[in-house]
Coordinates of C-alpha atoms in Angstrom, one line a residue:
Chain A
M1 CA -59.0 -151.3 105.3
A2 CA -60.4 -151.2 102.0
L3 CA -58.2 -148.4 101.2
I4 CA -55.0 -150.2 101.9
P5 CA -54.4 -151.7 98.3
A6 CA -54.8 -148.4 96.7
M7 CA -53.0 -146.5 99.3
T8 CA -50.1 -148.8 99.1
I9 CA -50.2 -148.4 95.2
T10 CA -50.0 -144.7 95.4
I11 CA -47.5 -144.4 98.2
V12 CA -45.2 -147.2 97.1
C13 CA -45.4 -147.2 93.2
F14 CA -46.1 -144.0 92.5
Y15 CA -44.5 -141.4 95.1
G16 CA -41.8 -144.0 96.3
F17 CA -40.6 -145.2 92.8
I18 CA -40.4 -141.5 91.9
I19 CA -38.0 -141.0 94.8
W20 CA -36.6 -144.6 93.9
T21 CA -35.6 -143.3 90.1
F22 CA -34.4 -139.7 91.3
V23 CA -31.9 -141.6 94.0
I24 CA -30.7 -144.0 91.0
S25 CA -30.2 -140.6 88.9
L26 CA -27.6 -139.3 91.2
T27 CA -25.5 -142.2 90.8
R28 CA -23.2 -144.1 88.0
S29 CA -25.6 -146.9 87.3
R30 CA -25.1 -148.4 84.1
L31 CA -26.8 -151.6 83.6
L32 CA -27.5 -152.5 87.3
P33 CA -28.7 -149.9 89.8
V34 CA -25.2 -149.1 91.7
Y35 CA -25.6 -147.0 95.0
K36 CA -22.1 -144.7 94.8
F37 CA -23.5 -141.3 94.6
T38 CA -22.0 -138.7 92.0
G39 CA -24.3 -135.8 93.1
F40 CA -25.8 -134.6 89.4
E41 CA -23.2 -136.0 87.2
Q42 CA -25.8 -138.0 85.2
Y43 CA -27.9 -134.4 84.9
V44 CA -24.6 -133.0 83.5
R45 CA -24.3 -135.4 80.8
L46 CA -28.0 -135.4 80.2
F47 CA -27.8 -131.7 79.3
A48 CA -24.4 -132.1 77.6
N49 CA -26.2 -134.8 75.4
E50 CA -27.4 -133.6 72.1
R51 CA -29.9 -136.5 71.2
W52 CA -31.8 -135.3 74.7
W53 CA -31.7 -131.6 73.4
T54 CA -32.8 -132.8 70.1
A55 CA -35.5 -134.7 72.0
M56 CA -36.7 -131.8 74.2
Q57 CA -36.7 -129.4 71.1
N58 CA -39.0 -132.1 69.5
L59 CA -41.5 -132.2 72.1
A60 CA -41.7 -128.5 72.3
I61 CA -42.2 -128.6 68.1
H62 CA -44.8 -131.4 68.7
G63 CA -46.1 -130.3 71.5
F64 CA -46.9 -126.9 69.9
L65 CA -48.1 -128.2 66.5
F66 CA -50.3 -131.4 68.1
I67 CA -52.0 -129.0 70.8
G68 CA -52.7 -126.2 68.9
G69 CA -54.0 -128.4 65.8
C70 CA -56.0 -130.5 68.3
V71 CA -57.8 -127.2 69.6
V72 CA -58.3 -125.3 66.6
F73 CA -59.5 -128.4 64.7
G74 CA -61.5 -129.5 67.3
Y75 CA -63.1 -126.6 68.2
F76 CA -64.1 -125.8 64.6
L77 CA -65.6 -129.1 64.1
A78 CA -67.6 -128.8 67.6
I79 CA -69.1 -125.5 66.2
L80 CA -69.9 -127.2 62.8
I81 CA -71.7 -130.2 64.6
D82 CA -73.3 -127.5 67.1
R83 CA -75.0 -125.7 64.4
G84 CA -77.7 -127.8 64.3
V85 CA -76.9 -130.4 61.7
K86 CA -78.8 -133.5 61.0
A87 CA -77.2 -137.0 61.4
E88 CA -75.2 -135.4 64.0
G89 CA -74.7 -138.6 65.7
M90 CA -72.9 -140.2 62.4
F91 CA -70.3 -137.5 62.3
R92 CA -69.7 -137.4 66.2
T93 CA -69.1 -141.1 66.0
L94 CA -66.9 -141.0 62.7
F95 CA -64.3 -138.2 64.2
M96 CA -64.0 -140.0 67.3
L97 CA -63.5 -143.2 65.7
P98 CA -59.4 -143.1 65.8
L99 CA -59.6 -142.8 69.5
S100 CA -60.4 -146.2 69.9
M101 CA -57.3 -147.3 68.1
S102 CA -54.0 -147.4 69.9
F103 CA -51.3 -145.4 68.8
I104 CA -49.5 -148.1 67.4
V105 CA -52.1 -148.7 65.3
T106 CA -52.1 -145.1 64.4
G107 CA -48.4 -145.2 64.1
V108 CA -48.7 -148.0 61.6
I109 CA -51.7 -146.9 59.5
W110 CA -49.8 -143.1 59.0
Q111 CA -46.6 -144.9 58.2
W112 CA -48.2 -146.7 55.1
V113 CA -50.0 -143.5 54.2
M114 CA -46.5 -141.3 54.3
N115 CA -44.8 -144.1 52.5
P116 CA -42.7 -142.0 50.1
G117 CA -42.3 -144.9 47.4
L118 CA -46.0 -146.5 47.6
G119 CA -48.3 -144.1 49.2
L120 CA -50.0 -140.5 49.3
Q121 CA -47.0 -138.8 47.4
E122 CA -46.8 -141.5 44.6
A123 CA -50.8 -141.7 44.7
V124 CA -51.0 -138.2 44.1
R125 CA -48.1 -138.1 41.5
A126 CA -50.2 -140.8 39.6
L127 CA -52.9 -138.3 39.4
G128 CA -51.0 -136.4 37.2
W129 CA -49.4 -133.8 39.4
T130 CA -45.8 -135.3 39.3
G131 CA -43.8 -132.6 41.1
F132 CA -46.0 -133.3 44.4
E133 CA -43.5 -134.1 47.4
F134 CA -44.9 -135.6 50.5
N135 CA -41.8 -137.4 52.0
W136 CA -41.4 -135.6 55.6
I137 CA -41.5 -139.2 57.3
V138 CA -37.8 -139.7 55.4
R139 CA -36.3 -136.3 55.9
P140 CA -34.5 -135.8 59.2
E141 CA -35.6 -132.0 59.3
R142 CA -39.2 -132.5 58.5
S143 CA -39.8 -136.4 60.4
I144 CA -41.1 -134.6 63.6
Y145 CA -44.0 -133.0 61.7
T146 CA -45.6 -136.3 60.9
L147 CA -46.2 -136.8 64.3
A148 CA -48.4 -134.1 64.8
I149 CA -50.0 -135.3 61.9
A150 CA -50.8 -138.5 62.8
G151 CA -51.2 -137.3 67.0
I152 CA -53.8 -134.9 65.5
W153 CA -55.8 -137.1 63.5
Q154 CA -56.2 -139.8 66.5
Q155 CA -57.1 -137.0 69.3
V156 CA -58.9 -134.4 67.5
G157 CA -61.9 -136.2 68.2
L158 CA -61.5 -136.1 71.7
C159 CA -60.9 -132.2 71.8
M160 CA -64.4 -132.3 69.6
A161 CA -66.2 -133.7 72.2
L162 CA -64.9 -131.7 74.9
F163 CA -65.8 -128.2 73.2
L164 CA -68.9 -129.3 72.3
A165 CA -70.0 -130.3 75.4
G166 CA -68.8 -126.7 76.4
L167 CA -71.0 -125.4 73.5
R168 CA -73.9 -127.1 74.9
N169 CA -73.7 -125.2 78.3
I170 CA -73.8 -122.2 76.9
D171 CA -76.9 -120.3 77.8
P172 CA -79.5 -120.6 74.5
N173 CA -80.4 -116.8 75.3
I174 CA -77.1 -115.7 74.1
W175 CA -77.8 -117.0 70.8
K176 CA -81.5 -115.2 70.8
A177 CA -79.9 -111.9 72.0
S178 CA -77.1 -111.8 69.5
R179 CA -79.8 -112.5 67.0
V180 CA -81.9 -110.0 67.9
D181 CA -78.9 -107.3 67.5
G182 CA -78.0 -108.7 64.5
I183 CA -74.5 -109.9 65.1
P184 CA -72.8 -112.3 62.4
V185 CA -72.8 -116.0 63.8
W186 CA -68.6 -115.9 63.5
R187 CA -68.5 -112.8 65.5
V188 CA -70.9 -114.3 68.4
Y189 CA -68.1 -117.5 68.5
L190 CA -65.1 -115.3 68.2
H191 CA -66.0 -112.5 70.9
I192 CA -68.7 -114.2 73.0
I193 CA -68.7 -117.9 73.2
T194 CA -64.8 -118.6 72.7
P195 CA -64.1 -116.1 76.0
M196 CA -67.0 -118.3 77.8
M197 CA -65.3 -121.3 76.9
R198 CA -62.1 -120.8 78.6
T199 CA -62.2 -123.6 81.3
V200 CA -62.9 -125.7 78.6
F201 CA -59.9 -124.5 76.7
F202 CA -57.8 -124.9 79.8
T203 CA -58.9 -128.5 80.2
V204 CA -58.1 -129.5 76.7
F205 CA -54.7 -128.0 76.8
I206 CA -53.8 -130.0 80.1
L207 CA -55.2 -133.4 78.7
M208 CA -53.2 -132.8 75.3
S209 CA -50.0 -131.8 77.2
A210 CA -50.5 -134.8 79.2
I211 CA -50.8 -137.0 76.1
V212 CA -47.8 -135.1 74.4
M213 CA -45.8 -135.4 77.2
K214 CA -46.3 -139.3 77.5
A215 CA -45.6 -139.6 73.6
F216 CA -43.9 -142.9 73.2
D217 CA -46.0 -145.4 71.2
L218 CA -46.6 -143.2 68.4
V219 CA -43.0 -142.2 67.6
V220 CA -42.0 -145.9 67.9
A221 CA -44.6 -146.9 65.5
L222 CA -44.5 -144.1 63.1
T223 CA -40.7 -143.1 62.7
G224 CA -38.9 -145.1 65.2
G225 CA -37.6 -141.8 66.6
G226 CA -35.6 -141.5 62.7
P227 CA -34.2 -140.7 60.1
G228 CA -31.4 -141.1 62.8
F229 CA -32.7 -139.5 65.8
S230 CA -34.3 -136.7 64.0
S231 CA -38.0 -137.4 65.5
D232 CA -36.9 -138.7 69.1
L233 CA -38.9 -137.7 71.9
P234 CA -37.9 -138.0 75.8
A235 CA -40.2 -140.3 76.5
R236 CA -38.3 -142.1 74.1
F237 CA -35.0 -141.1 74.9
V238 CA -35.5 -142.8 78.5
V239 CA -37.0 -145.8 77.7
D240 CA -34.2 -146.4 75.4
H241 CA -31.5 -145.7 77.9
I242 CA -33.3 -147.6 80.7
L243 CA -33.9 -151.0 78.3
N244 CA -31.4 -151.2 75.6
R245 CA -28.6 -149.1 76.5
Q246 CA -27.6 -149.7 79.8
E247 CA -27.5 -146.6 80.7
L248 CA -29.9 -146.6 83.9
G249 CA -28.6 -143.4 85.7
L250 CA -29.0 -141.1 82.6
G251 CA -32.3 -142.6 81.8
A252 CA -33.4 -142.1 85.3
A253 CA -32.0 -138.4 85.0
G254 CA -34.2 -137.8 82.1
A255 CA -37.2 -139.3 83.4
F256 CA -36.6 -137.0 86.4
V257 CA -36.4 -133.9 84.2
L258 CA -39.4 -135.0 82.0
L259 CA -41.3 -135.5 85.5
C260 CA -40.6 -131.7 86.6
T261 CA -41.6 -130.5 83.0
V262 CA -45.0 -132.3 83.5
I263 CA -45.4 -131.1 87.0
A264 CA -44.9 -127.5 85.8
V265 CA -47.7 -128.0 83.5
I266 CA -50.2 -129.7 85.3
S267 CA -50.0 -128.2 88.3
P268 CA -52.6 -125.2 88.0
Y269 CA -54.5 -127.9 86.5
I270 CA -54.4 -130.0 89.8
Y271 CA -54.7 -126.7 92.0
F272 CA -57.9 -125.4 90.3
E273 CA -59.8 -129.1 90.4
L274 CA -59.0 -129.1 94.3
K275 CA -60.1 -125.7 94.7
K276 CA -63.2 -126.0 92.8
E277 CA -63.4 -129.4 94.7
R278 CA -63.3 -127.4 98.2
G279 CA -65.5 -124.5 96.7
G280 CA -68.0 -126.9 95.3
R281 CA -69.2 -128.1 98.6
G282 CA -70.6 -125.2 99.9
H283 CA -73.0 -124.9 96.9
Chain B
M1 CA -79.1 -119.1 54.5
R2 CA -79.2 -122.2 52.0
Y3 CA -75.9 -121.9 50.9
N4 CA -74.7 -121.7 54.0
R5 CA -76.1 -124.9 55.2
W6 CA -74.6 -126.5 51.9
A7 CA -71.1 -125.2 53.1
L8 CA -71.6 -126.7 56.5
Y9 CA -72.7 -130.0 55.1
G10 CA -70.0 -129.9 53.1
L11 CA -67.4 -128.9 55.6
L12 CA -68.4 -131.9 57.7
C13 CA -68.1 -134.3 55.0
L14 CA -65.0 -133.4 54.0
A15 CA -63.7 -133.8 57.7
A16 CA -65.4 -137.2 57.7
I17 CA -63.8 -138.2 54.7
M18 CA -60.1 -136.9 56.0
I19 CA -60.6 -138.8 59.6
M20 CA -61.9 -142.0 57.2
A21 CA -59.5 -142.0 54.3
P22 CA -56.4 -143.6 56.6
V23 CA -58.9 -146.3 57.8
F24 CA -60.3 -146.9 54.5
I25 CA -56.7 -147.1 52.6
M26 CA -55.7 -149.7 56.1
I27 CA -58.6 -152.0 54.7
S28 CA -58.3 -151.8 51.1
T29 CA -54.5 -152.4 51.3
S30 CA -55.1 -155.2 53.5
L31 CA -57.4 -157.1 50.8
K32 CA -54.9 -156.3 47.6
S33 CA -52.0 -158.7 46.6
M34 CA -48.4 -157.2 46.7
D35 CA -48.3 -156.5 42.9
E36 CA -51.3 -154.6 43.3
I37 CA -50.1 -152.4 45.8
R38 CA -46.9 -152.0 44.1
N39 CA -48.6 -151.1 40.7
G40 CA -51.7 -148.9 41.9
S41 CA -52.4 -146.4 44.3
I42 CA -53.2 -146.1 47.9
F43 CA -56.6 -145.2 46.9
T44 CA -57.9 -147.7 44.4
L45 CA -60.1 -150.3 45.3
P46 CA -58.8 -153.8 45.2
A47 CA -59.5 -155.0 42.2
D48 CA -59.7 -158.6 43.5
P49 CA -60.3 -158.5 47.3
S50 CA -58.9 -161.3 49.4
F51 CA -58.3 -162.1 52.7
A52 CA -54.9 -164.0 52.0
A53 CA -53.0 -161.1 53.5
W54 CA -55.5 -161.6 57.0
S55 CA -55.0 -165.2 57.4
K56 CA -51.6 -164.8 57.1
A57 CA -51.4 -162.2 59.5
W58 CA -53.3 -164.1 62.0
F59 CA -51.7 -167.6 61.6
G60 CA -48.1 -166.5 60.4
D61 CA -46.2 -167.7 57.3
C62 CA -43.4 -170.2 58.6
T63 CA -41.7 -170.0 55.0
Q64 CA -40.1 -166.8 55.4
T65 CA -39.2 -166.6 59.0
L66 CA -35.9 -168.3 60.4
G67 CA -37.6 -170.7 62.1
E68 CA -37.3 -169.2 65.4
K69 CA -41.0 -168.0 65.4
C70 CA -43.6 -168.4 62.9
G71 CA -47.1 -167.9 64.8
G72 CA -48.9 -164.9 63.6
L73 CA -50.6 -162.4 65.6
S74 CA -53.0 -165.0 67.0
S75 CA -51.0 -166.1 69.7
S76 CA -50.2 -162.6 70.9
F77 CA -54.4 -162.0 70.7
M78 CA -54.9 -164.6 73.1
T79 CA -52.2 -163.2 75.4
S80 CA -53.8 -160.0 75.1
V81 CA -57.1 -161.7 76.1
Q82 CA -55.3 -163.3 79.0
I83 CA -53.8 -160.1 80.4
V84 CA -57.0 -157.9 79.7
I85 CA -59.9 -159.6 81.6
P86 CA -58.3 -160.3 84.7
A87 CA -56.7 -156.6 84.8
L88 CA -59.9 -155.1 83.8
F89 CA -61.8 -156.5 86.8
L90 CA -59.1 -156.2 89.1
S91 CA -58.4 -152.2 88.0
V92 CA -62.4 -151.6 88.2
G93 CA -63.1 -153.6 91.2
L94 CA -60.5 -151.9 93.1
G95 CA -61.4 -148.8 91.9
A96 CA -64.9 -149.1 92.6
V97 CA -64.2 -150.0 96.3
T98 CA -61.4 -147.2 97.1
G99 CA -63.5 -144.8 95.1
Y100 CA -66.5 -145.5 97.5
S101 CA -64.2 -145.4 100.4
L102 CA -62.9 -142.1 99.8
A103 CA -66.3 -140.6 98.7
V104 CA -68.9 -142.1 101.3
W105 CA -66.5 -142.8 104.3
K106 CA -64.8 -139.4 105.0
M107 CA -61.6 -140.7 106.8
K108 CA -58.5 -138.8 107.9
G109 CA -56.7 -138.2 104.9
A110 CA -59.0 -138.8 102.1
N111 CA -58.5 -135.5 100.6
V112 CA -54.7 -135.6 100.7
M113 CA -55.2 -139.4 99.1
F114 CA -57.4 -138.2 96.4
A115 CA -55.0 -135.3 95.5
A116 CA -52.5 -137.8 95.6
L117 CA -54.1 -140.0 93.1
L118 CA -55.0 -137.0 90.9
V119 CA -51.5 -136.2 90.5
G120 CA -50.6 -139.9 89.8
M121 CA -52.8 -139.9 86.9
F122 CA -50.4 -137.7 85.7
I123 CA -47.1 -139.3 86.1
P124 CA -45.5 -140.5 82.9
P125 CA -45.0 -144.4 82.9
Q126 CA -41.2 -143.8 82.4
V127 CA -40.5 -142.2 85.3
T128 CA -41.4 -145.2 87.5
L129 CA -40.6 -147.6 85.0
Y130 CA -37.1 -149.3 86.3
P131 CA -38.4 -149.7 90.1
L132 CA -41.6 -151.2 88.9
I133 CA -39.4 -153.6 87.0
I134 CA -37.4 -154.4 90.0
M135 CA -40.4 -155.0 91.8
I136 CA -41.7 -157.4 89.4
R137 CA -38.4 -159.2 89.0
E138 CA -38.3 -159.4 92.7
L139 CA -42.0 -160.9 92.8
G140 CA -40.7 -163.4 90.2
I141 CA -43.2 -162.5 87.6
F142 CA -41.3 -160.8 85.1
G143 CA -42.1 -161.3 81.6
S144 CA -45.1 -163.3 82.6
I145 CA -49.0 -162.6 82.2
Q146 CA -49.2 -162.3 85.7
G147 CA -46.9 -159.5 85.6
L148 CA -48.6 -157.3 83.3
I149 CA -51.7 -158.2 84.9
L150 CA -50.6 -156.5 88.4
V151 CA -48.6 -153.7 86.5
H152 CA -51.8 -152.8 84.6
V153 CA -53.9 -152.7 88.0
I154 CA -51.3 -150.4 89.5
W155 CA -51.4 -148.5 86.5
G156 CA -54.8 -148.4 86.2
V157 CA -56.2 -147.6 89.7
A158 CA -55.7 -143.9 89.9
F159 CA -57.8 -143.6 87.1
T160 CA -60.7 -145.9 88.2
T161 CA -60.6 -144.6 91.9
M162 CA -60.9 -141.1 90.5
M163 CA -64.0 -142.0 88.3
F164 CA -66.0 -144.0 90.9
R165 CA -65.2 -141.4 93.7
N166 CA -66.5 -138.3 91.6
F167 CA -69.6 -140.5 90.7
F168 CA -70.4 -141.4 94.8
K169 CA -69.8 -137.9 95.6
T170 CA -73.1 -137.0 93.7
V171 CA -75.2 -139.9 95.8
P172 CA -77.6 -137.9 97.8
Q173 CA -76.2 -137.8 101.7
D174 CA -79.7 -138.6 102.7
L175 CA -80.0 -141.8 101.0
L176 CA -76.4 -143.0 102.7
K177 CA -78.0 -141.7 106.0
A178 CA -81.2 -143.9 105.7
A179 CA -79.0 -146.8 104.4
R180 CA -76.9 -146.6 107.7
I181 CA -79.8 -145.9 110.0
D182 CA -80.8 -149.4 108.6
G183 CA -78.1 -151.0 109.7
A184 CA -76.2 -151.3 106.5
G185 CA -72.4 -151.7 107.2
F186 CA -69.7 -150.7 104.9
W187 CA -69.6 -153.6 102.5
R188 CA -73.3 -153.9 102.6
L189 CA -74.1 -150.4 101.6
F190 CA -71.5 -150.9 99.0
W191 CA -72.9 -154.1 97.5
H192 CA -76.6 -153.4 97.9
V193 CA -76.8 -149.5 97.7
M194 CA -73.5 -147.9 95.8
L195 CA -72.8 -150.4 93.1
P196 CA -76.2 -151.0 91.9
L197 CA -76.4 -147.1 91.8
S198 CA -73.0 -147.1 89.9
L199 CA -73.9 -149.3 87.0
P200 CA -73.7 -146.5 84.2
I201 CA -70.1 -145.5 85.4
L202 CA -69.1 -149.0 86.2
G203 CA -70.1 -149.7 82.2
V204 CA -67.8 -146.4 81.2
A205 CA -64.8 -147.5 83.4
M206 CA -65.3 -151.3 82.1
I207 CA -65.0 -149.9 78.1
L208 CA -62.4 -147.3 79.1
Q209 CA -60.2 -149.5 80.8
F210 CA -60.4 -152.5 78.3
T211 CA -59.2 -149.9 75.7
Y212 CA -56.5 -148.5 77.3
I213 CA -55.3 -152.2 78.7
W214 CA -55.7 -153.5 75.1
N215 CA -54.3 -150.6 73.6
D216 CA -51.2 -150.4 76.1
F217 CA -47.9 -150.5 74.3
L218 CA -44.9 -149.9 76.7
L219 CA -45.9 -151.8 79.6
G220 CA -46.4 -154.8 77.4
L221 CA -43.2 -154.1 75.9
T222 CA -41.3 -153.9 79.0
F223 CA -42.7 -156.4 81.3
G224 CA -44.1 -159.0 78.5
G225 CA -40.8 -160.6 77.7
R226 CA -41.3 -163.4 75.1
S227 CA -44.0 -165.4 76.6
G228 CA -46.1 -162.4 77.5
Q229 CA -46.1 -160.3 74.3
P230 CA -49.8 -158.2 73.8
M231 CA -50.9 -157.7 70.4
T232 CA -49.6 -154.2 70.0
V233 CA -46.1 -155.2 71.0
A234 CA -46.2 -158.2 68.3
L235 CA -47.8 -155.8 65.7
N236 CA -45.1 -153.6 65.8
N237 CA -42.6 -156.2 65.9
L238 CA -44.6 -157.5 62.6
V239 CA -44.1 -154.4 61.1
G240 CA -40.8 -153.4 62.1
S241 CA -39.0 -156.8 61.1
Q242 CA -36.9 -156.6 58.0
F243 CA -37.0 -159.9 56.8
G244 CA -37.0 -160.5 53.1
E245 CA -39.7 -158.0 51.3
K246 CA -42.0 -156.3 53.4
E247 CA -45.6 -157.2 53.0
Y248 CA -47.5 -154.1 53.4
N249 CA -51.0 -156.0 52.9
V250 CA -50.2 -158.3 55.4
D251 CA -49.0 -155.4 57.6
M252 CA -52.4 -153.7 57.0
A253 CA -54.4 -156.7 58.2
A254 CA -52.5 -157.1 61.3
T255 CA -53.0 -153.4 62.2
M256 CA -56.8 -154.0 61.4
L257 CA -56.9 -157.4 63.5
T258 CA -55.2 -155.3 66.4
A259 CA -57.3 -152.4 66.4
L260 CA -60.7 -154.5 65.6
P261 CA -61.7 -155.4 69.3
T262 CA -61.5 -151.6 70.5
L263 CA -63.1 -150.7 67.3
A264 CA -66.0 -153.0 67.9
V265 CA -66.3 -152.3 71.5
Y266 CA -66.3 -148.2 70.6
L267 CA -69.1 -149.0 68.0
L268 CA -71.0 -151.3 70.2
S269 CA -71.1 -149.2 73.3
G270 CA -71.5 -145.6 71.7
R271 CA -72.8 -142.9 74.0
L272 CA -71.1 -145.0 77.3
F273 CA -67.8 -144.6 75.4
V274 CA -68.2 -141.1 74.2
R275 CA -69.4 -140.1 78.0
G276 CA -66.5 -141.8 79.3
I277 CA -63.8 -140.5 77.3
A278 CA -63.8 -137.1 78.4
A279 CA -63.5 -138.6 81.9
G280 CA -61.0 -140.8 80.9
A281 CA -58.8 -138.9 78.5
V282 CA -56.8 -137.8 81.7
K283 CA -54.8 -140.9 81.7
G284 CA -54.1 -140.3 78.0

């Protein structure tokens, strides 16, 4: 009985609505759903749509830079903190502070910092370095990179926290043994600790991928997908076509393709989680 | 060895400065006048700090807009509060009960349901957006606070259930058996045994749900309409609006105001937030 609300939500609002969206994507719906089936016509239109491909390409670029940046910087910060520093709590708090802010807030802050006329570019030029250029946000071929900067700034603290938790689980005897053998610290991290942390790396990768696929707020607040559609992302393409452009069928097709991408990335994770669940009972 | 220590602290301080710089720039810009912003650099401190931009961001400025809307962020702040509080209690409450049922009362299909929920947490909201719009419209609560509350409960329940279920799984079986032998039924076991045990996880779930709901943008944008505009949506409109000259100090003050409630929760709850954010990250 107590399960009924949650079960209804799961079945109807998650899985039922996914099917509904898929059905809409097979129709010619524009402003309102019209249930006249046209097969995969919307998908053909979608794959012929230049803006969609820009968005998908941007997703790949942004995903690569954002996930890569979060993993590298997050791991690096975790290692620094793990070296037994004083005021560890303070550093941790500072690094995780951006996490409490929304992507809209993050986007607005960075839009201001990257403002070519009054922001960082101008500030550095005023210091005497007059040739300095940092106007990516208004350059179509560079605007996508600005997303990764703001995204990493916001999420690096989470990656750090996850890596730090992983490092704390490492058997301290490994450090004792490596000290006896005289192995330099950086080599212990690179050759011994990092391979032991592979499940943490895997988790971080999955979490960050999930964030990347849903990325909508950040691009809206930071670049508005612009200049033009140069920094558009699939999530924004979908919302724009459903809410503003009266291209419901096309938007639904985009949403479904996005879902397939998510499933492709997430399914190994779900598989391991459930396997762990089943294996965990024996212990 | 001593040089290593210096390098270590040097790097940590550098990282801390890089993370804090945008926040510092935001605060200092919000305290400057527009003349100072135009003539100075983003790194300089405000010469004559003033809260004028803050009050403009909060109360609004009726001289500049076209008479259509002149409220500042204060009205959408209230909207956000009205959304967050019920949505928070409903989604956490429902998650606690569902997680408890799944973990303790091993019903048929409990694992299938758990797997379905786990997958559900990763579904991008865009995928079910339109059907959800239709449903909320059919219920007659589109563009209202009630509609937004319902949508947040729907989107939050997978995550809260998952947290509580994983926690309740760790409760020793003997304790449950003892309670059941004493005659505790479904609800008595929940209220008198499980809920008191789960206070820490309850705190974590509340903090994270508060943060997620407050920070939400997509659902507020889609379902809020004109009357149910939460703060993030209002902020984005304010910054994006093109009337007259852009007032960066007001933009930054508005950004600070939008960020303050979650910042406060983060700083006050400290370790609980840190503990939970890892578990909650799944929802992104």
